[in-house]
Amino acid sequence: MQPADKLIMHGLVVTMDDQLSLIDDGAVAIVGAKIVAAGASGSLSGFIGPATEIIDATGQLVMPGLINTHTHAADALFRGLVDDLALEPWLERLWVAERKFLRPDTVQFGAQLAQAEMIRSGTTTALDMFWFPEVSAQVAQAAGFRLMTGPVYFDLAEPDKIPVEQRTARGREFLQQYQHDPLITPCVTPHSTYTVSPQYLQEAQALADEFGVLLTTHASETAKEVTTVSERYGQSPPRHLDALGMLTERTVLAHCVHLRGDEIELLAQRQTVVAHCPMSNLKLGSGIAPLPQMRQAGVQTTLGTDGPVSSNDLDMWAAMRLAAVLHKGVQQNPTLLSAQEVVKMVTCDAAIALGLGDKIGSLAAGKEADIILIDLSRPHLVPRYDVYSHLIYAVGRDDVATALIRGRTVMQQRQLLTIDEASAIAAVQELAQQIAQ
Ligand SMILES: [Zn+2]
């Protein structure tokens, strides 16, 4: 038995493995980036060697890091700049600010701030659509944060000044660079059917197919979008995407608020993934996605925060709690979406949906060590009868004490170890003075 580099001991281990095993007084042994064993603390003491770092998780819950399947993280720069508007006027105003202020140096600060926020709140993987993805990827490399991102498609010349006809060539460079990266998973991120013409949507899909990577886009977020796209192309966003060959099991559609029954069936048939973003949909007045109907039809559903201008934070606990209670209230049915189902949506199920099921999403031997520790000793978490109930209805982001990604400790007892948070905050505050003007 090889000694572990790190051994997390004496925690309540919520594995999210196939059996959904819970281990009281549990331990997780880590060698390098990987988990080599998860089990009772007593049975794993053989992994202790002279150099093993013991992480005492007494009084803490140990679980896989959370997976956010839709965000625009570096938009953290503009948080609170545009609120209380519908999507269309909201986007117009946000895009003005983005065009004016987004450059590699500003995106770097925004990405640092956002990744600090995500790590602090227990998110260890995010699927991100944003300008200058190479900058966010570099920030993630330094932070040790697991990022899925890649080339953006948008018909108009945008902050990165890349003409749309050059996006595929530039995108290919990004995919080549990160194709085999252990931390950055490249993907292709055309914005939507209303901002990208069919020709470039098809180019984006061809690029994703060439590298066998995932493609993500917005779809059917508002009623107005559905009308616009239907008038322009004679069919709704999901039907339009399907006609272009873009609904596959490697497609993640953000939102899907306005879907007909036949479109839900289509997404289930195509095994397409939906990223449900309830906070953003409510705040922008976009509507309420038919999440229970999608799940009943067999659509793969996951959860996202959306960007910090629409949601207005990157707090997956808020997204989880909202997803769990919203549909109960709307449909007057408290049995919809159990707490355990929602925890699966942000761990094991999300990992599979993103094509990362062999790497992350559960605490089991052979998986990479993306792990968070949650302090269970605080008043709002005592007593505890059902662990999933607490995770959805009681835990908040400040309860996350420690986070590891690929075996590297990125936060220890609320101290960030890989991001210079103070300098990121100072840089963003300085920039914000210009943005505010
Ligand atoms: Zn979005």
XYZ file of C-alpha atoms and ligand atoms in Angstrom:
438
model
C 0.000 0.000 0.000
C 1.486 3.324 -1.122
C 1.320 5.964 1.625
C -1.183 8.720 0.891
C -0.026 12.272 0.235
C -3.143 13.483 2.021
C -5.582 11.651 4.252
C -8.854 13.311 5.177
C -10.025 11.588 8.382
C -12.969 11.449 10.794
C -15.465 13.262 8.588
C -18.987 12.398 7.548
C -18.161 11.307 3.995
C -20.967 11.809 1.465
C -19.498 9.890 -1.438
C -22.177 10.421 -4.151
C -20.927 7.099 -5.565
C -23.231 4.620 -7.328
C -24.612 3.359 -4.010
C -24.776 6.901 -2.558
C -22.713 5.549 0.348
C -22.526 7.652 3.497
C -19.582 6.935 5.793
C -19.731 8.105 9.409
C -16.222 8.678 10.730
C -15.022 8.323 7.147
C -11.737 8.967 5.423
C -10.476 9.716 1.936
C -6.907 8.865 0.912
C -5.300 10.901 -1.870
C -2.148 10.228 -3.863
C -1.201 13.026 -6.237
C -4.362 14.205 -8.004
C -6.332 11.053 -7.303
C -8.408 9.415 -4.631
C -6.976 5.977 -3.879
C -9.499 4.943 -1.247
C -12.610 6.120 0.590
C -13.864 4.233 3.627
C -14.056 4.084 7.403
C -11.242 6.035 9.093
C -10.159 2.908 10.978
C -9.735 0.913 7.781
C -7.617 3.550 6.030
C -4.940 4.117 8.687
C -2.592 1.939 6.610
C -2.302 4.853 4.182
C -0.495 6.945 6.788
C 3.183 7.316 5.955
C 5.848 9.603 7.408
C 5.031 12.363 4.896
C 1.255 12.005 4.836
C -0.633 15.227 5.520
C -3.575 14.408 7.802
C -6.607 16.636 7.336
C -8.782 16.278 10.423
C -12.420 16.505 9.322
C -13.954 15.951 12.748
C -17.319 17.728 12.839
C -17.220 18.262 9.093
C -18.958 16.845 6.057
C -16.742 15.666 3.205
C -18.247 15.608 -0.301
C -17.398 16.098 -3.974
C -16.929 19.733 -5.036
C -19.935 21.371 -6.682
C -20.232 21.615 -10.476
C -21.692 24.800 -11.990
C -22.789 24.036 -15.555
C -23.511 27.569 -16.748
C -21.778 30.826 -15.973
C -19.984 33.850 -17.398
C -17.605 34.113 -14.473
C -15.523 37.187 -15.291
C -18.716 39.231 -15.645
C -18.112 39.612 -11.896
C -16.578 42.930 -12.979
C -20.073 44.222 -13.772
C -22.025 42.764 -10.853
C -24.793 45.161 -9.854
C -24.294 47.426 -12.863
C -27.524 46.440 -14.620
C -30.471 45.126 -12.634
C -34.241 44.948 -12.725
C -34.565 44.780 -16.508
C -35.751 42.102 -18.933
C -33.107 40.066 -20.753
C -33.093 42.039 -23.996
C -32.567 45.602 -22.627
C -30.372 44.094 -19.898
C -28.093 42.467 -22.524
C -27.915 45.695 -24.549
C -26.587 47.577 -21.522
C -24.256 44.815 -20.406
C -22.802 44.480 -23.907
C -21.991 48.211 -24.006
C -19.963 47.833 -20.794
C -18.324 44.609 -21.988
C -17.256 46.147 -25.307
C -15.766 49.118 -23.554
C -13.956 47.477 -20.675
C -13.121 43.883 -21.497
C -9.482 43.311 -22.384
C -7.143 40.502 -21.379
C -5.946 42.460 -18.324
C -9.441 43.245 -17.070
C -10.753 39.735 -17.756
C -7.857 38.445 -15.688
C -9.018 40.390 -12.635
C -12.634 39.408 -13.204
C -11.706 35.735 -13.540
C -9.571 35.833 -10.389
C -12.366 37.427 -8.414
C -14.933 34.947 -9.758
C -12.752 31.901 -9.161
C -12.046 33.100 -5.623
C -15.785 33.403 -5.056
C -16.430 29.967 -6.542
C -13.740 28.220 -4.508
C -14.962 29.951 -1.349
C -18.448 28.651 -1.983
C -17.395 25.076 -2.702
C -17.599 25.098 -6.490
C -14.644 23.233 -7.935
C -15.710 22.982 -11.604
C -17.441 25.536 -13.806
C -18.581 25.513 -17.418
C -17.809 29.078 -18.434
C -18.737 31.061 -21.556
C -16.709 34.242 -21.723
C -14.548 36.502 -23.878
C -10.806 35.804 -23.873
C -11.227 32.206 -22.642
C -7.446 31.809 -22.793
C -7.156 34.389 -20.001
C -9.690 32.652 -17.738
C -7.929 29.366 -18.476
C -4.571 30.825 -17.411
C -6.119 32.184 -14.217
C -7.635 28.752 -13.529
C -4.290 27.036 -14.098
C -2.687 29.267 -11.485
C -5.620 28.921 -9.082
C -5.844 25.160 -9.540
C -9.516 25.627 -10.486
C -11.175 23.154 -12.864
C -12.558 25.168 -15.756
C -14.411 24.127 -18.876
C -14.258 26.922 -21.391
C -13.388 27.682 -24.974
C -13.916 29.773 -28.048
C -16.949 32.063 -28.190
C -18.942 32.583 -31.377
C -20.834 35.830 -31.886
C -21.689 37.420 -35.234
C -20.788 40.978 -34.334
C -17.227 42.083 -33.663
C -17.009 41.966 -29.904
C -14.582 42.851 -27.102
C -11.965 40.443 -28.425
C -12.152 42.083 -31.907
C -12.027 38.682 -33.610
C -14.072 38.819 -36.843
C -16.579 35.981 -36.913
C -14.961 34.424 -39.983
C -11.718 33.994 -38.015
C -13.267 32.483 -34.904
C -12.890 28.872 -35.980
C -9.169 29.200 -36.737
C -8.575 30.994 -33.426
C -10.785 28.525 -31.607
C -8.866 25.584 -33.017
C -5.662 26.972 -31.473
C -7.342 27.044 -28.056
C -8.635 23.483 -28.420
C -5.225 22.248 -29.528
C -3.536 23.922 -26.605
C -5.851 22.499 -23.933
C -6.806 19.212 -25.574
C -4.910 17.095 -23.055
C -4.806 19.479 -20.108
C -5.609 17.830 -16.768
C -7.372 20.898 -15.339
C -8.801 22.852 -18.287
C -11.387 20.987 -20.353
C -11.835 22.794 -23.645
C -15.256 23.202 -25.228
C -16.960 25.419 -27.822
C -19.345 28.161 -26.716
C -21.449 29.831 -29.445
C -23.646 32.401 -27.676
C -27.126 31.567 -29.035
C -29.318 31.056 -32.077
C -30.289 34.757 -32.049
C -26.715 36.100 -32.016
C -24.934 33.551 -34.201
C -25.991 32.819 -37.786
C -26.572 29.215 -38.918
C -23.312 29.151 -40.872
C -21.215 29.916 -37.801
C -23.289 27.704 -35.524
C -22.421 24.870 -37.895
C -18.760 25.862 -37.862
C -18.842 25.814 -34.078
C -20.397 22.348 -34.103
C -17.861 21.097 -36.646
C -15.052 22.396 -34.439
C -16.526 20.640 -31.387
C -16.878 17.431 -33.416
C -13.314 17.692 -34.728
C -11.986 17.595 -31.166
C -14.765 15.484 -29.652
C -15.524 18.186 -27.108
C -18.693 19.574 -25.635
C -20.606 22.525 -27.085
C -22.703 24.862 -24.973
C -25.119 27.615 -25.956
C -28.151 29.521 -24.639
C -31.555 28.273 -25.777
C -35.179 29.304 -25.233
C -34.334 31.587 -22.340
C -37.171 34.057 -22.978
C -40.482 34.037 -24.867
C -39.123 36.889 -26.980
C -36.107 34.824 -28.031
C -38.386 31.992 -29.148
C -40.481 34.456 -31.210
C -37.408 36.134 -32.752
C -35.766 32.857 -33.745
C -39.033 31.339 -34.968
C -39.703 34.372 -37.176
C -36.158 34.373 -38.534
C -35.699 30.655 -39.164
C -39.224 29.236 -39.142
C -38.616 27.146 -36.038
C -37.907 27.418 -32.322
C -34.329 27.472 -30.938
C -34.212 23.727 -30.075
C -35.693 22.736 -33.458
C -33.322 25.118 -35.238
C -30.338 23.666 -33.362
C -31.518 20.152 -34.148
C -31.847 20.957 -37.851
C -28.216 22.113 -37.737
C -27.177 18.814 -36.118
C -26.375 20.517 -32.832
C -28.458 18.539 -30.350
C -26.252 15.696 -29.153
C -25.217 14.161 -25.849
C -22.262 16.571 -25.968
C -24.521 19.651 -26.039
C -25.342 21.714 -22.950
C -28.252 24.125 -23.399
C -28.501 26.871 -20.820
C -31.953 27.836 -19.536
C -34.606 26.071 -21.713
C -37.335 28.069 -19.964
C -39.805 28.094 -22.846
C -40.102 24.555 -24.178
C -43.086 22.768 -25.690
C -43.777 19.141 -24.807
C -42.433 17.908 -28.132
C -39.206 19.850 -27.586
C -38.760 18.252 -24.176
C -39.154 14.847 -25.854
C -36.608 15.858 -28.481
C -34.012 16.867 -25.863
C -34.558 13.543 -24.081
C -34.167 11.623 -27.342
C -30.968 13.445 -28.233
C -29.616 13.027 -24.669
C -28.928 16.743 -24.663
C -28.031 18.326 -21.326
C -29.898 21.291 -19.853
C -28.331 23.743 -17.408
C -31.183 25.066 -15.253
C -30.453 28.564 -13.900
C -33.438 29.440 -11.710
C -32.037 32.564 -10.045
C -31.181 34.239 -13.341
C -34.522 33.250 -14.911
C -36.472 34.701 -11.989
C -34.487 37.913 -11.693
C -34.694 38.676 -15.411
C -38.391 37.779 -15.391
C -37.704 35.181 -18.068
C -40.043 32.584 -16.603
C -39.761 29.231 -14.873
C -38.195 26.317 -16.715
C -40.222 23.081 -16.789
C -37.557 21.242 -14.802
C -39.782 18.481 -13.352
C -41.260 17.794 -16.801
C -37.779 17.617 -18.328
C -36.604 15.230 -15.644
C -39.698 13.079 -16.000
C -39.091 12.848 -19.747
C -35.512 11.737 -19.099
C -33.648 14.910 -20.062
C -30.247 15.197 -18.376
C -30.618 18.227 -16.119
C -27.946 20.100 -14.200
C -27.697 23.425 -12.372
C -25.962 26.704 -13.071
C -25.793 30.137 -11.526
C -25.505 31.997 -14.846
C -23.229 35.039 -14.752
C -22.886 37.356 -11.764
C -24.702 40.182 -13.546
C -27.912 38.194 -13.799
C -27.884 36.075 -10.693
C -25.968 38.166 -8.946
C -23.499 35.767 -7.477
C -21.848 32.437 -8.183
C -23.446 30.727 -5.211
C -24.424 27.168 -6.113
C -26.075 26.628 -2.698
C -28.568 29.364 -3.561
C -29.161 27.760 -6.975
C -29.644 24.356 -5.342
C -32.088 25.555 -2.723
C -34.029 27.604 -5.236
C -34.267 24.712 -7.697
C -35.479 22.443 -4.903
C -38.231 24.760 -3.617
C -39.312 26.677 -6.726
C -40.991 23.837 -8.573
C -42.646 22.518 -5.418
C -44.310 25.891 -4.985
C -45.255 26.476 -8.605
C -46.733 23.025 -9.055
C -48.087 22.841 -5.494
C -46.336 19.509 -5.101
C -43.716 19.187 -2.329
C -42.664 15.722 -3.509
C -41.006 17.131 -6.644
C -37.186 17.240 -6.677
C -36.033 15.649 -3.454
C -33.008 17.082 -1.703
C -30.981 14.019 -2.698
C -31.905 14.467 -6.374
C -30.718 18.065 -6.310
C -27.392 17.105 -4.697
C -26.928 14.577 -7.507
C -27.637 17.314 -10.051
C -24.553 19.261 -8.915
C -22.193 16.310 -8.305
C -22.331 12.855 -9.915
C -25.011 13.635 -12.501
C -23.382 16.912 -13.545
C -20.024 15.186 -13.980
C -21.573 12.612 -16.318
C -23.474 15.325 -18.193
C -20.227 17.210 -18.860
C -18.421 14.068 -20.007
C -16.272 14.114 -16.856
C -17.955 11.173 -15.129
C -14.765 9.116 -15.088
C -12.862 11.953 -13.379
C -15.084 13.795 -10.909
C -18.522 13.889 -9.280
C -18.031 11.321 -6.528
C -15.541 10.278 -3.881
C -14.321 6.875 -4.991
C -10.985 5.231 -5.729
C -9.734 6.265 -9.162
C -11.569 9.609 -9.248
C -9.655 12.871 -9.059
C -9.690 14.524 -5.657
C -12.124 17.451 -6.043
C -13.379 17.580 -2.479
C -14.996 20.091 -0.162
C -15.299 20.065 3.631
C -18.314 21.669 5.278
C -18.416 22.751 8.902
C -21.381 20.969 10.504
C -20.925 22.446 13.970
C -22.680 25.739 13.299
C -26.066 26.424 14.931
C -28.090 26.241 11.716
C -26.738 22.743 11.009
C -27.512 21.204 14.403
C -29.102 18.692 14.866
C -28.794 16.582 11.739
C -31.239 13.844 10.752
C -30.772 13.759 6.986
C -27.572 14.847 5.338
C -29.134 15.690 1.937
C -31.794 17.786 3.627
C -29.073 19.871 5.263
C -27.126 20.234 2.044
C -30.121 21.674 0.201
C -32.203 23.411 2.847
C -29.692 24.588 5.448
C -26.058 24.749 4.280
C -24.822 28.073 2.890
C -21.671 29.019 1.070
C -19.899 30.320 4.173
C -20.093 26.847 5.696
C -17.526 25.544 3.193
C -14.272 25.427 5.133
C -11.782 23.628 2.904
C -11.558 22.767 -0.777
C -9.249 20.515 -2.792
C -9.067 20.288 -6.585
C -7.043 17.491 -8.168
C -5.611 16.823 -4.748
C -4.295 20.364 -4.319
C -5.661 22.248 -1.329
C -6.992 25.540 -2.730
C -8.752 26.688 0.441
C -7.906 25.694 3.999
C -10.123 26.774 6.865
C -11.519 29.657 4.743
C -8.037 30.825 3.669
C -7.533 30.854 -0.082
C -4.142 29.366 -0.871
C -3.846 29.806 -4.632
C -5.426 33.182 -5.421
C -4.210 36.554 -4.165
C -7.688 37.654 -3.243
C -6.719 41.028 -1.805
C -4.933 42.164 -4.941
C -7.773 40.906 -7.180
C -10.286 42.846 -5.079
C -8.141 45.991 -5.170
C -7.710 45.779 -8.956
C -11.424 45.270 -9.550
C -12.329 48.139 -7.241
C -10.049 50.448 -9.171
C -11.512 49.345 -12.489
C -15.046 49.669 -11.123
C -14.543 53.406 -10.612
C -14.034 53.781 -14.368
C -16.924 51.442 -15.195
C -19.274 53.359 -12.897
C -18.579 56.546 -14.852
Zn -25.786 32.708 -19.738
